[in-house]
Tab-separated table of C-alpha atoms and ligand atoms in Angstrom:
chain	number	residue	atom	x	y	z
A	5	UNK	CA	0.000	0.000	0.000
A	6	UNK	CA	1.579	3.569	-0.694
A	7	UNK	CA	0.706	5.679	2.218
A	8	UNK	CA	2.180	8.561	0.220
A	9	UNK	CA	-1.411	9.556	-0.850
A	10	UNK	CA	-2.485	9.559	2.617
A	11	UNK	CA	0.477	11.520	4.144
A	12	UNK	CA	-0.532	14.377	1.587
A	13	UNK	CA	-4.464	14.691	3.374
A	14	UNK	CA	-2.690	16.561	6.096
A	15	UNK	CA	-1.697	19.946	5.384
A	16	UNK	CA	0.117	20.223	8.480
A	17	UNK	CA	2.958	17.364	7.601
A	18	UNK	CA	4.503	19.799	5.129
A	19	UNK	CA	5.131	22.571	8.384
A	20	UNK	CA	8.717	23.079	9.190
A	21	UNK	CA	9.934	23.258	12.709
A	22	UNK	CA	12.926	25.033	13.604
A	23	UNK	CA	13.995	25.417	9.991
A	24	UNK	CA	13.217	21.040	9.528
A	25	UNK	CA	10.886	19.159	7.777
A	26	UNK	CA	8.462	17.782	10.696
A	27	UNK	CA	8.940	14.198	11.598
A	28	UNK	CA	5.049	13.925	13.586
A	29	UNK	CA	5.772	11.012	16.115
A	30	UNK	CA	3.093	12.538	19.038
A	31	UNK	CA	0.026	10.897	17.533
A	32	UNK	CA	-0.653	8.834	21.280
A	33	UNK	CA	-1.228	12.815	22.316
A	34	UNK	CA	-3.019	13.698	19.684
A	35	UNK	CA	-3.368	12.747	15.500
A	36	UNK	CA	-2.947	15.503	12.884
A	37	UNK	CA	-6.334	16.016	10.872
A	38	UNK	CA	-6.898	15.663	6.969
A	39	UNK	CA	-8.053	18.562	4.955
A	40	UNK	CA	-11.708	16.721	4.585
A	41	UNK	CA	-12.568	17.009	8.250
A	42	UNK	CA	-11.143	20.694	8.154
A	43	UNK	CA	-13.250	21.077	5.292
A	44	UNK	CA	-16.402	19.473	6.715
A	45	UNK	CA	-16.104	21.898	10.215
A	46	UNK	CA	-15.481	25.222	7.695
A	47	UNK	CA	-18.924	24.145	6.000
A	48	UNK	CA	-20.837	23.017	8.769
A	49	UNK	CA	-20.201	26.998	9.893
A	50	UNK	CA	-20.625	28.340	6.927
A	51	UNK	CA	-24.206	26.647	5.650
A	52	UNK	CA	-25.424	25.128	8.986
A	53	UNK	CA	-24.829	26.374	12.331
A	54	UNK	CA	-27.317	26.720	14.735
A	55	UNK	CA	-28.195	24.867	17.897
A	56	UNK	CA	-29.236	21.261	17.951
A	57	UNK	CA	-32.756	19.692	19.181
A	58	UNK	CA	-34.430	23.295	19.861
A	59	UNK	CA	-35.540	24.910	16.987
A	60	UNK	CA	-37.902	24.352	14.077
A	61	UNK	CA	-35.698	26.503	11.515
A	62	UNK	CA	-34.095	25.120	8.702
A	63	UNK	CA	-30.874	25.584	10.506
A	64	UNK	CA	-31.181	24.118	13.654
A	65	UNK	CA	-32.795	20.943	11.701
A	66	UNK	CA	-29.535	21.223	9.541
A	67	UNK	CA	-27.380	21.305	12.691
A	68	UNK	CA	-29.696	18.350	14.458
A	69	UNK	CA	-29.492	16.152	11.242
A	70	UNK	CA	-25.796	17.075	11.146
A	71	UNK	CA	-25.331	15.846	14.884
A	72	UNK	CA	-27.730	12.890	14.812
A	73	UNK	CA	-25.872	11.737	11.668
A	74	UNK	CA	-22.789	11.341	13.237
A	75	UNK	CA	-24.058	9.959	16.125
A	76	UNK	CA	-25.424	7.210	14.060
A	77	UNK	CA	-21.864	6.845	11.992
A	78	UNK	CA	-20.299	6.452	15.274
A	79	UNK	CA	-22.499	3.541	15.987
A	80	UNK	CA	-21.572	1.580	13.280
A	81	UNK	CA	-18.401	2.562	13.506
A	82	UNK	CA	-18.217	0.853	16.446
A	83	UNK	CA	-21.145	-2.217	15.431
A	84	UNK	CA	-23.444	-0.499	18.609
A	85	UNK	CA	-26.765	-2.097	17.826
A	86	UNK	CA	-28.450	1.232	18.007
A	87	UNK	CA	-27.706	4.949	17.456
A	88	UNK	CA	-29.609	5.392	21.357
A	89	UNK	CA	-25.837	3.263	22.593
A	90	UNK	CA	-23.748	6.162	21.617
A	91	UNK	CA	-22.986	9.299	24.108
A	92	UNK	CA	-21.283	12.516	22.707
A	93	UNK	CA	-18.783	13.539	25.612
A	94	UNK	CA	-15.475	15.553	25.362
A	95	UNK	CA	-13.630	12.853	25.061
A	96	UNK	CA	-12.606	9.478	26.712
A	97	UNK	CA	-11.954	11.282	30.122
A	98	UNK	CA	-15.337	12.772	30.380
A	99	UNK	CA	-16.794	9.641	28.771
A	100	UNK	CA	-14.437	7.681	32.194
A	101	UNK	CA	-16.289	10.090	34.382
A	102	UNK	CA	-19.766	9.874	32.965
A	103	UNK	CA	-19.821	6.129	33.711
A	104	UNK	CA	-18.147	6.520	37.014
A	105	UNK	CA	-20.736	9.010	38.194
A	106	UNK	CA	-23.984	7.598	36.433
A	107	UNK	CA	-23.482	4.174	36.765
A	108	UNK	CA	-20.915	3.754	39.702
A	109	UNK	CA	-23.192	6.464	42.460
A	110	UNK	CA	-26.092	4.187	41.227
A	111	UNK	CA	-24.698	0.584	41.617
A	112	UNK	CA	-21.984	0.694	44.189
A	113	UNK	CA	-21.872	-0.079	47.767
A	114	UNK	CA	-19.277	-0.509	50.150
A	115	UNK	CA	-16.990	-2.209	50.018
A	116	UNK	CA	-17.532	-3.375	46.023
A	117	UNK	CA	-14.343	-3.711	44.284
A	118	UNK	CA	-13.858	-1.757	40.618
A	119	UNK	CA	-10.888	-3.999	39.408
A	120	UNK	CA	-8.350	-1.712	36.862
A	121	UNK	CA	-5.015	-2.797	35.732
A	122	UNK	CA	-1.389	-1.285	36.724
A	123	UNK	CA	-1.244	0.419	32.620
A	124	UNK	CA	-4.226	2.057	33.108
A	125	UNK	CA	-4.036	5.762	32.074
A	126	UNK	CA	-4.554	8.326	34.694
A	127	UNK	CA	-8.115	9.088	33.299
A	128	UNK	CA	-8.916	5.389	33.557
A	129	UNK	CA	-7.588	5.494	37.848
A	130	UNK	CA	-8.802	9.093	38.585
A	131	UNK	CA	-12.691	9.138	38.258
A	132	UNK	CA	-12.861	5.569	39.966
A	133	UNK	CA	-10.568	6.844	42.679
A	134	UNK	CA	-12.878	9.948	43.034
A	135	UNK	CA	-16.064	7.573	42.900
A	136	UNK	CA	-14.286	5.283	45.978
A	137	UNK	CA	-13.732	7.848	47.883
A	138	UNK	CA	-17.540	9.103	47.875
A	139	UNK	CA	-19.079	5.307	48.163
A	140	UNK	CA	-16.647	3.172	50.309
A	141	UNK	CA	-15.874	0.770	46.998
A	142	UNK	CA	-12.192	-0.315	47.172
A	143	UNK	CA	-9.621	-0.448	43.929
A	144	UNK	CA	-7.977	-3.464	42.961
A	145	UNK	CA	-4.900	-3.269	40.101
A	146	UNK	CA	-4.480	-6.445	37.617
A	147	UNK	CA	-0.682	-6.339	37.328
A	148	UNK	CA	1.547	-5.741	34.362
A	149	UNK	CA	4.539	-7.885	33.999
A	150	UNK	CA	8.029	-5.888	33.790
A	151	UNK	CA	9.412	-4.294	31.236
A	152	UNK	CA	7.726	-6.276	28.415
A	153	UNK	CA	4.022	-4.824	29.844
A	154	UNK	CA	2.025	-7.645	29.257
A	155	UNK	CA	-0.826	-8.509	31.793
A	156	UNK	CA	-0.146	-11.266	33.873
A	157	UNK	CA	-3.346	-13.108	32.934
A	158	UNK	CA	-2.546	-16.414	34.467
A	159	UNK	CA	-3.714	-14.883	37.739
A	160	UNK	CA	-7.022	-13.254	36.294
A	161	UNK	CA	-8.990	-15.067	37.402
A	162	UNK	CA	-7.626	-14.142	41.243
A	163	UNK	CA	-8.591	-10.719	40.943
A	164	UNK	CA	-12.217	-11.294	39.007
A	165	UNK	CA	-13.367	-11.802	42.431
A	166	UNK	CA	-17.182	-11.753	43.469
A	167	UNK	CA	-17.289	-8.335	45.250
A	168	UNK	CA	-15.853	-6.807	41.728
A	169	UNK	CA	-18.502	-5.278	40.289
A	170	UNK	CA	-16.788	-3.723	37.227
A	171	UNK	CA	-13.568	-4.247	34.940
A	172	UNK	CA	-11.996	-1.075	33.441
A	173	UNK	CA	-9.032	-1.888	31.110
A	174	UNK	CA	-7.035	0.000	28.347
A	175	UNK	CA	-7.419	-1.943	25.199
A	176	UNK	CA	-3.845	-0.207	23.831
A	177	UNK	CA	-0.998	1.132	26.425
A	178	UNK	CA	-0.248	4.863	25.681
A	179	UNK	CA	3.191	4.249	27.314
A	180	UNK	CA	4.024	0.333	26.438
A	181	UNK	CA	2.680	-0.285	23.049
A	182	UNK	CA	0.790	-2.986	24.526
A	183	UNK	CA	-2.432	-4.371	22.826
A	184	UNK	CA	-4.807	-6.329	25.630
A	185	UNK	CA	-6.857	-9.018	24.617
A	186	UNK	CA	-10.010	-7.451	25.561
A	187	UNK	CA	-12.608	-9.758	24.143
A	188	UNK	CA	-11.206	-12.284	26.683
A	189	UNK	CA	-10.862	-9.894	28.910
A	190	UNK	CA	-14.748	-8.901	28.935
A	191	UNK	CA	-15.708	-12.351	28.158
A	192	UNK	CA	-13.604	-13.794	31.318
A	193	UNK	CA	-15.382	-10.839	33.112
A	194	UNK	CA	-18.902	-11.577	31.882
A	195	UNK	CA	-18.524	-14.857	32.774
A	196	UNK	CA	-18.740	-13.837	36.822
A	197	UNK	CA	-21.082	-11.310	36.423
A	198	UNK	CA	-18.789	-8.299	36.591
A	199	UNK	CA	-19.422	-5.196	34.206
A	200	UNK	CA	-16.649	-3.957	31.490
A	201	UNK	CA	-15.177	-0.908	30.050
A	202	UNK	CA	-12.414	-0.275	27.538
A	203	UNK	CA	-10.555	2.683	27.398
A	204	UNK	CA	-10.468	2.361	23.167
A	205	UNK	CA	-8.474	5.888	23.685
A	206	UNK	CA	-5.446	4.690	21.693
A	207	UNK	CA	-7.369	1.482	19.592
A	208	UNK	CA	-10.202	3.904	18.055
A	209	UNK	CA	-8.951	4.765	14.334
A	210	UNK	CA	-6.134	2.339	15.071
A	211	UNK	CA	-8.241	-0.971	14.190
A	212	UNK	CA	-11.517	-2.281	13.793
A	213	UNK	CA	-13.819	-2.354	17.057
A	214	UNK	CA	-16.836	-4.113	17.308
A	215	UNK	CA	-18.372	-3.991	20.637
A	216	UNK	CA	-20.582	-6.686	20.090
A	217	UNK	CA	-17.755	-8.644	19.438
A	218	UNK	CA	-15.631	-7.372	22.232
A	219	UNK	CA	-19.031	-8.054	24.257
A	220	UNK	CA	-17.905	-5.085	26.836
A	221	UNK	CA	-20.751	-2.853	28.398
A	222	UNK	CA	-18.862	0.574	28.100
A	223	UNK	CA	-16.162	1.784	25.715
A	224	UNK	CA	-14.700	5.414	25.753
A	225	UNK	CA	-12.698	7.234	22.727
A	226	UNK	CA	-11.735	10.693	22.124
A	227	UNK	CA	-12.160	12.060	18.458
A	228	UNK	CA	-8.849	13.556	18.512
A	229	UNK	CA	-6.942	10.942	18.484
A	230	UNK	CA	-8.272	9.279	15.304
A	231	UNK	CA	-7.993	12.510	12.818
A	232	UNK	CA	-11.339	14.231	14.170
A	233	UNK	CA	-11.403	17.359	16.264
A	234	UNK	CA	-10.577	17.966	20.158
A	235	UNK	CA	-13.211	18.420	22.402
A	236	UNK	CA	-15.436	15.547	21.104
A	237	UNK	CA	-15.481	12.076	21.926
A	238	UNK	CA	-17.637	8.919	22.227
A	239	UNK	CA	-18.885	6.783	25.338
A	240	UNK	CA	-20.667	3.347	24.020
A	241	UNK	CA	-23.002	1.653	26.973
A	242	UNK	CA	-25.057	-1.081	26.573
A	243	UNK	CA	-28.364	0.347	26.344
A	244	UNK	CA	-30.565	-1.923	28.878
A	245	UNK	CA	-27.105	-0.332	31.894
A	246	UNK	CA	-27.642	3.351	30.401
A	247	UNK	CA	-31.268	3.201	31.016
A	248	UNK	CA	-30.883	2.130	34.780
A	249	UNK	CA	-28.009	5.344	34.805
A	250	UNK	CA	-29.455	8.813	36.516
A	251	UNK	CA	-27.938	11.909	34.790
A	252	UNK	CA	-24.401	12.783	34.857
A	253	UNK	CA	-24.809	16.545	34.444
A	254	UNK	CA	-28.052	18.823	34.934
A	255	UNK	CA	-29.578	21.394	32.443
A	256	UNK	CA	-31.140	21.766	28.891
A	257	UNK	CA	-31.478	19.425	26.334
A	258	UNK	CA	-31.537	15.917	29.057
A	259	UNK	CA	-34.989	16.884	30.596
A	260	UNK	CA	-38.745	16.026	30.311
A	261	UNK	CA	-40.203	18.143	32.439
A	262	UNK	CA	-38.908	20.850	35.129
A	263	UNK	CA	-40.791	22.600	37.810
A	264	UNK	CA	-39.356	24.418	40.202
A	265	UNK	CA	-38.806	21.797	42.720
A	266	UNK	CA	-38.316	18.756	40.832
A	267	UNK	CA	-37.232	17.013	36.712
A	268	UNK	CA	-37.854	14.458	35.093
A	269	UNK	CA	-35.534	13.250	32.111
A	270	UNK	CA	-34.941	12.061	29.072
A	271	UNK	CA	-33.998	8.581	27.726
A	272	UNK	CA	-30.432	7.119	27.388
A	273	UNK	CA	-28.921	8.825	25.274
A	274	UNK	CA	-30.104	12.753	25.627
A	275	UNK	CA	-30.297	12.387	29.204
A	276	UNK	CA	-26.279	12.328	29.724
A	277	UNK	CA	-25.746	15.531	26.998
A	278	UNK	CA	-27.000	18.206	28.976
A	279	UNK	CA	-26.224	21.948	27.644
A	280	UNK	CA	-24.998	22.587	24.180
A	281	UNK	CA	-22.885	19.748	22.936
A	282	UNK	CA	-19.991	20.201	20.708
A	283	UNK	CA	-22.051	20.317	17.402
A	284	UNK	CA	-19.301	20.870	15.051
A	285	UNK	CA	-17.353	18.733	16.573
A	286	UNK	CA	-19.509	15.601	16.261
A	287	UNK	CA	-19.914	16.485	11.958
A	288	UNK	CA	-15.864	16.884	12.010
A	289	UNK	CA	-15.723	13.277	13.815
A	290	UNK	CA	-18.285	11.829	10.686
A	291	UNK	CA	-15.406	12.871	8.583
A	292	UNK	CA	-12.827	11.644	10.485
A	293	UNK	CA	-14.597	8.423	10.984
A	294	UNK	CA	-15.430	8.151	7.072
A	295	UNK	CA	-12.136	8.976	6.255
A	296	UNK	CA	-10.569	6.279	8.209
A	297	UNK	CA	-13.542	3.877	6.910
A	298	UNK	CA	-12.091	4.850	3.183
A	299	UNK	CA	-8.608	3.973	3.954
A	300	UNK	CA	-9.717	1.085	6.005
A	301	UNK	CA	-8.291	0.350	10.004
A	302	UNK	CA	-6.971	-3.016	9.545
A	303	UNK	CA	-4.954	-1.453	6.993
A	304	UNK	CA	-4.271	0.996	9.464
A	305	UNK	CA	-3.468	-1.535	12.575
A	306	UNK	CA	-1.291	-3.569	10.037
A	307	UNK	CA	0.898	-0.435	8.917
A	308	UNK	CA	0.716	0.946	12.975
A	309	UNK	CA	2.039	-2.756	13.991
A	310	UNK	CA	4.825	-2.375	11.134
A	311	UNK	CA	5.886	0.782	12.179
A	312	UNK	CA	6.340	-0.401	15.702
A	313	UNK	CA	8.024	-3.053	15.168
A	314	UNK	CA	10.324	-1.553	12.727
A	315	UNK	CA	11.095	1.050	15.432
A	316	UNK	CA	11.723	-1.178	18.124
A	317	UNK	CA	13.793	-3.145	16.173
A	318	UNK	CA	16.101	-0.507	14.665
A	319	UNK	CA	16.059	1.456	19.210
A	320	UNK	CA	17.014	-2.298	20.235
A	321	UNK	CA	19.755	-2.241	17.502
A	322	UNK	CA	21.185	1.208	18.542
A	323	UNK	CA	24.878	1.165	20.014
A	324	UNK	CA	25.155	2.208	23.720
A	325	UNK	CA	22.147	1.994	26.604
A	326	UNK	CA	18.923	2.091	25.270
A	327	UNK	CA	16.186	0.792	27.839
A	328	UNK	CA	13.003	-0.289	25.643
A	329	UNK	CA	9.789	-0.852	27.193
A	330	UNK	CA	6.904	-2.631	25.683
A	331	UNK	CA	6.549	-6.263	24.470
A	332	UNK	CA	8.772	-7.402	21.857
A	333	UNK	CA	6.320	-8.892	19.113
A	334	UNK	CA	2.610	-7.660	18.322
A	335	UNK	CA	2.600	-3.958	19.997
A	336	UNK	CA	0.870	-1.336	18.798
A	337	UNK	CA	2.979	1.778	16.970
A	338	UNK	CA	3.813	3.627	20.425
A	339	UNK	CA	7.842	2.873	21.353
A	340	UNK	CA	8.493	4.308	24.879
A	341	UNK	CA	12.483	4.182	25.556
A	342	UNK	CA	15.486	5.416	27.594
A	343	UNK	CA	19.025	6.459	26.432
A	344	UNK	CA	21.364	5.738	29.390
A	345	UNK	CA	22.340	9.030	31.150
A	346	UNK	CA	20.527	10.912	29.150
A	347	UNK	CA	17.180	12.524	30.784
A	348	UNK	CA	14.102	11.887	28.835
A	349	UNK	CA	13.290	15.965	28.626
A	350	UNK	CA	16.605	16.007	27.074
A	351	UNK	CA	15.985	13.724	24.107
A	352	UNK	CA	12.790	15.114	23.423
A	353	UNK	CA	14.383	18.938	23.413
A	354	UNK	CA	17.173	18.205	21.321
A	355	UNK	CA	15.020	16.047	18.620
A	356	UNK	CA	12.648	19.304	18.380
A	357	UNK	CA	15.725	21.142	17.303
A	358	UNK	CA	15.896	18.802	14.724
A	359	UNK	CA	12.312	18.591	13.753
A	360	UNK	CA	11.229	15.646	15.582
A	361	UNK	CA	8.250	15.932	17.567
A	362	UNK	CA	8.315	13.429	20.637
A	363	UNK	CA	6.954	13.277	23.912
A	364	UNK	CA	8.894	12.898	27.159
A	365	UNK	CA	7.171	12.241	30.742
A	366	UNK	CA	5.250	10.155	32.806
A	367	UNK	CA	2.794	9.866	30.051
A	368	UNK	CA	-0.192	10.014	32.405
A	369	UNK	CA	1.356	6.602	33.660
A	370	UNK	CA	2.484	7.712	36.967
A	371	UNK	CA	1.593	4.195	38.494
A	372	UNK	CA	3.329	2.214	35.986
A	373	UNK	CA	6.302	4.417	35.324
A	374	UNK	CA	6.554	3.427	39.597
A	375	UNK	CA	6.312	0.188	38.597
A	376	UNK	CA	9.048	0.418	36.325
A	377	UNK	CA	11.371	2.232	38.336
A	378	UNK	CA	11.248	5.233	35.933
A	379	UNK	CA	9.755	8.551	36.484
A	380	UNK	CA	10.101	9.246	32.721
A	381	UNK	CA	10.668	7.983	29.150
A	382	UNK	CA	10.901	9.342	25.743
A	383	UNK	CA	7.957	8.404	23.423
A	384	UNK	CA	7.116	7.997	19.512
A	385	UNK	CA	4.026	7.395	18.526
A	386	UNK	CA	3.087	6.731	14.928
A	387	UNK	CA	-0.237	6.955	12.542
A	388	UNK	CA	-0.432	5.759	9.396
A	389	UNK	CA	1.148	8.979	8.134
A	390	UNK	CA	4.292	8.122	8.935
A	391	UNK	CA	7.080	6.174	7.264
A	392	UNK	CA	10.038	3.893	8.063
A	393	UNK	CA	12.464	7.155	7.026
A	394	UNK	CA	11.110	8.926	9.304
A	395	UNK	CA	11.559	6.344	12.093
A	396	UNK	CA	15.324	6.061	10.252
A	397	UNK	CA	15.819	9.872	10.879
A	398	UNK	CA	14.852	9.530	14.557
A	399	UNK	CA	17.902	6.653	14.953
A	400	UNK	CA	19.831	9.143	13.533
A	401	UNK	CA	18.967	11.602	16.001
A	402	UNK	CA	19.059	9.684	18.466
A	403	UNK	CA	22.731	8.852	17.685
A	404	UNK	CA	23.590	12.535	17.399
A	405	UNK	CA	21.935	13.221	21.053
A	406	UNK	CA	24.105	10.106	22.337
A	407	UNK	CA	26.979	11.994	21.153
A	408	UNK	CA	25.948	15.694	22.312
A	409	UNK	CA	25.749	13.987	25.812
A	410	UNK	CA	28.808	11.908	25.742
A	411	UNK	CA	26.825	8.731	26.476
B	30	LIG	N1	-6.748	6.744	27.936
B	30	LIG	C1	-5.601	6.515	27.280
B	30	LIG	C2	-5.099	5.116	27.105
B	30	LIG	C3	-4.908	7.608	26.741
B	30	LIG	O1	-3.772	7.386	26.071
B	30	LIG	C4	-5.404	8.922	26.917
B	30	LIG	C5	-4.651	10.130	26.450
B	30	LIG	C6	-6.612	9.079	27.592
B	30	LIG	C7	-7.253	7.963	28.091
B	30	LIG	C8	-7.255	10.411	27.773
B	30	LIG	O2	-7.715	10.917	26.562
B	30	LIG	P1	-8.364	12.375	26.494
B	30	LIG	O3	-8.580	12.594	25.047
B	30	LIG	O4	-9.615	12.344	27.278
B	30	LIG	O5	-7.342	13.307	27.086
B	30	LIG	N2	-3.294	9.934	26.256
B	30	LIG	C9	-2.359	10.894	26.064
B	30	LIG	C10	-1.028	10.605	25.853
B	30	LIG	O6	-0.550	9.481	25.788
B	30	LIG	N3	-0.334	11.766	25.712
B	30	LIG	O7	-1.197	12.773	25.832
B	30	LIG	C11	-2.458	12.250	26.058
């Protein structure tokens, strides 16, 4: 496949950064966008903005047709079997919260369990923290297995306990690469009765999802991370759980009725969007999530999965200390690493002098990067943009940085 065609979509691979060609290797953080979902947000302001759900002029049925529409792409994007599964949050944090609130002030009791993993994003340990805290439930952490980051699944079936009322697992690592096996996961889950979510954060616009197939009850993405805007995202829930779920948030658009002293709401999904929801944003997602459709993600995951291993192969090949983290065979296109001696900030500075945009940190991974006896490492994270030169030019780099340090 010549990704050539692709790489030209995206009018912001041909920016230079500090006099360089940009090399974009941040796409865990965020993806760039192609000119068709820029396109699609210009015209949605220029020929149909209005607000959604209220009005009875031609606009505000454009905008509600608009917003409905994509709700609708997103469930088949995802195989939901109905458009009334699919929430419109800001993104897969919000969409963490919303289930954490709704469904965990509803359904929890002390001393229930909510059983995470030790990769888990800090979006994916936060709300559920927050949620303990407020109704006595206690956390439990599936652990991750050194540096490799698999899960240690032999002992699964330790930890799906019967006072664990829900599962909440990253289907891709932001910092390890690693891809879980979440239709076991939820399936092994099921099997005692316990809810699931997946965190599809770094999996959405990566590779197919099918949450029938996965068989989970929630799953959370952000549009920004698959070529569609910030501010939007998605929460799937499994429509008989949303409509035991009180509201998450109070005001228009998720009510029935109001009086003065008391509401009554809406059905699953209106009744967790209440105010103004991010209109445009939901059209520029129906791009993004057409666009990716037209290319096709197991195209994508198979070219992501290249990528990754092409990079870990060429770090692991590197002379002098180069800590790689991440399994070996069959990770996703994220390659977290360390050069010896040399401070993760450091590498990620110099490469932006020369054009390569990394991240360095804790990656939202405070737990794990514990775990690992790191507080930081360097990051590249690839979309199908990007090519095996590029990864090439970041050895290079990487050599040059080895030398600037005298490591
Ligand atoms: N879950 C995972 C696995 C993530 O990687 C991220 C963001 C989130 C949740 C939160 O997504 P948001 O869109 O709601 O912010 N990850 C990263 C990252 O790796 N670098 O910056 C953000």
């Amino acid at each position: 496949m010549d990704w050539s065609h692709s790489r030209a979509d995206f009018p912001i691979l041909n920016e230079r950064v500090h006099g360089q060609p940009l090399i974009y290797f941040d796409n865990a953080a965020t993806t760039q966008k192609p000119r068709v979902v820029l396109d699609r947000l210009r015209s949605y302001y220029e020929h149909e903005n209005a607000n959604v759900h209220r009005g009875i002029h031609e606009l505000s049925n454009r905008a509600t047709a608009g917003f409905e529409a994509a709700r609708a792409r997103a469930a088949q994007f995802l195989n939901a079997r109905s458009a009334d599964e699919i929430i419109f949050t800001r993104g897969t944090t919000e969409g963490i919260n919303l289930v954490a609130a709704a469904w965990g002030s509803k359904h929890l009791q002390p001393g229930d369990k909510i059983l995470l993993t030790e990769m888990e994003h800090h979006s994916n340990i936060v709300p559920w923290q927050l949620l303990a805290a407020r109704t006595g439930a206690e956390l439990l952490f599936l652990p991750v297995t050194g540096d490799i980051g698999l899960l240690d699944l032999t002992r699964l079936d330790e930890w799906l306990t019967k006072g664990v009322k829900l599962f909440a697992m990253t289907h891709i690592s932001n910092s390890l690469g690693t891809i879980n096996p979440v239709i076991e996961l939820c399936a092994r889950a099921r099997r005692m009765g316990i809810h699931t979510l997946v965190d599809a954060a770094q999996s959405a616009g990566h590779r197919p999802l099918d949450v029938q197939e996965i068989g989970c009850d929630f799953l959370a993405f952000s549009g920004h991370k698959m070529c569609g805007p910030t501010g939007i995202g998605v929460l799937y829930g499994r429509q008989e759980i949303l409509e035991t779920m009180p509201p998450y948030q109070g005001g228009g658009e998720m009510i029935l009725s109001v009086s003065f002293q008391k509401s009554t709401w809406k059905n699953p999904p209106h009744r967790f969007e209440a105010g103004t929801p991010d209109i445009s944003g939901a059209v520029g997602l129906h791009a993004a999530m057409d666009y990716l459709d037209a290319i096709g993600r197991q195209k994508i995951a198979e070219h992501d999965q290249e990528l990754g291993a092409y990079a870990n192969e060429k770090l692991a090949g590197m002379k002098g200390g180069i800590r790689l983290f991440g399994p070996h065979i069959g990770r996703a296109g994220v390659v977290s690493f360390l050069l010896e001696g040399v401070h993760a900030h450091d590498v990620v500075t110099v490469a932006d002098q020369r054009g390569v945009a990394l991240r360095g940190g804790h990656h939202c991974n405070q737990p794990l990067m514990h775990k690992l006896g790191v507080e930081s490492t360097a990051r590249a994270s690839f979309y199908f943009y990007n090519t095996k030169q590029e990864i090439d030019r970041l050895v290079e780099v990487l050599g040059e940085i080895q030398k600037f340090f005298g490591v």
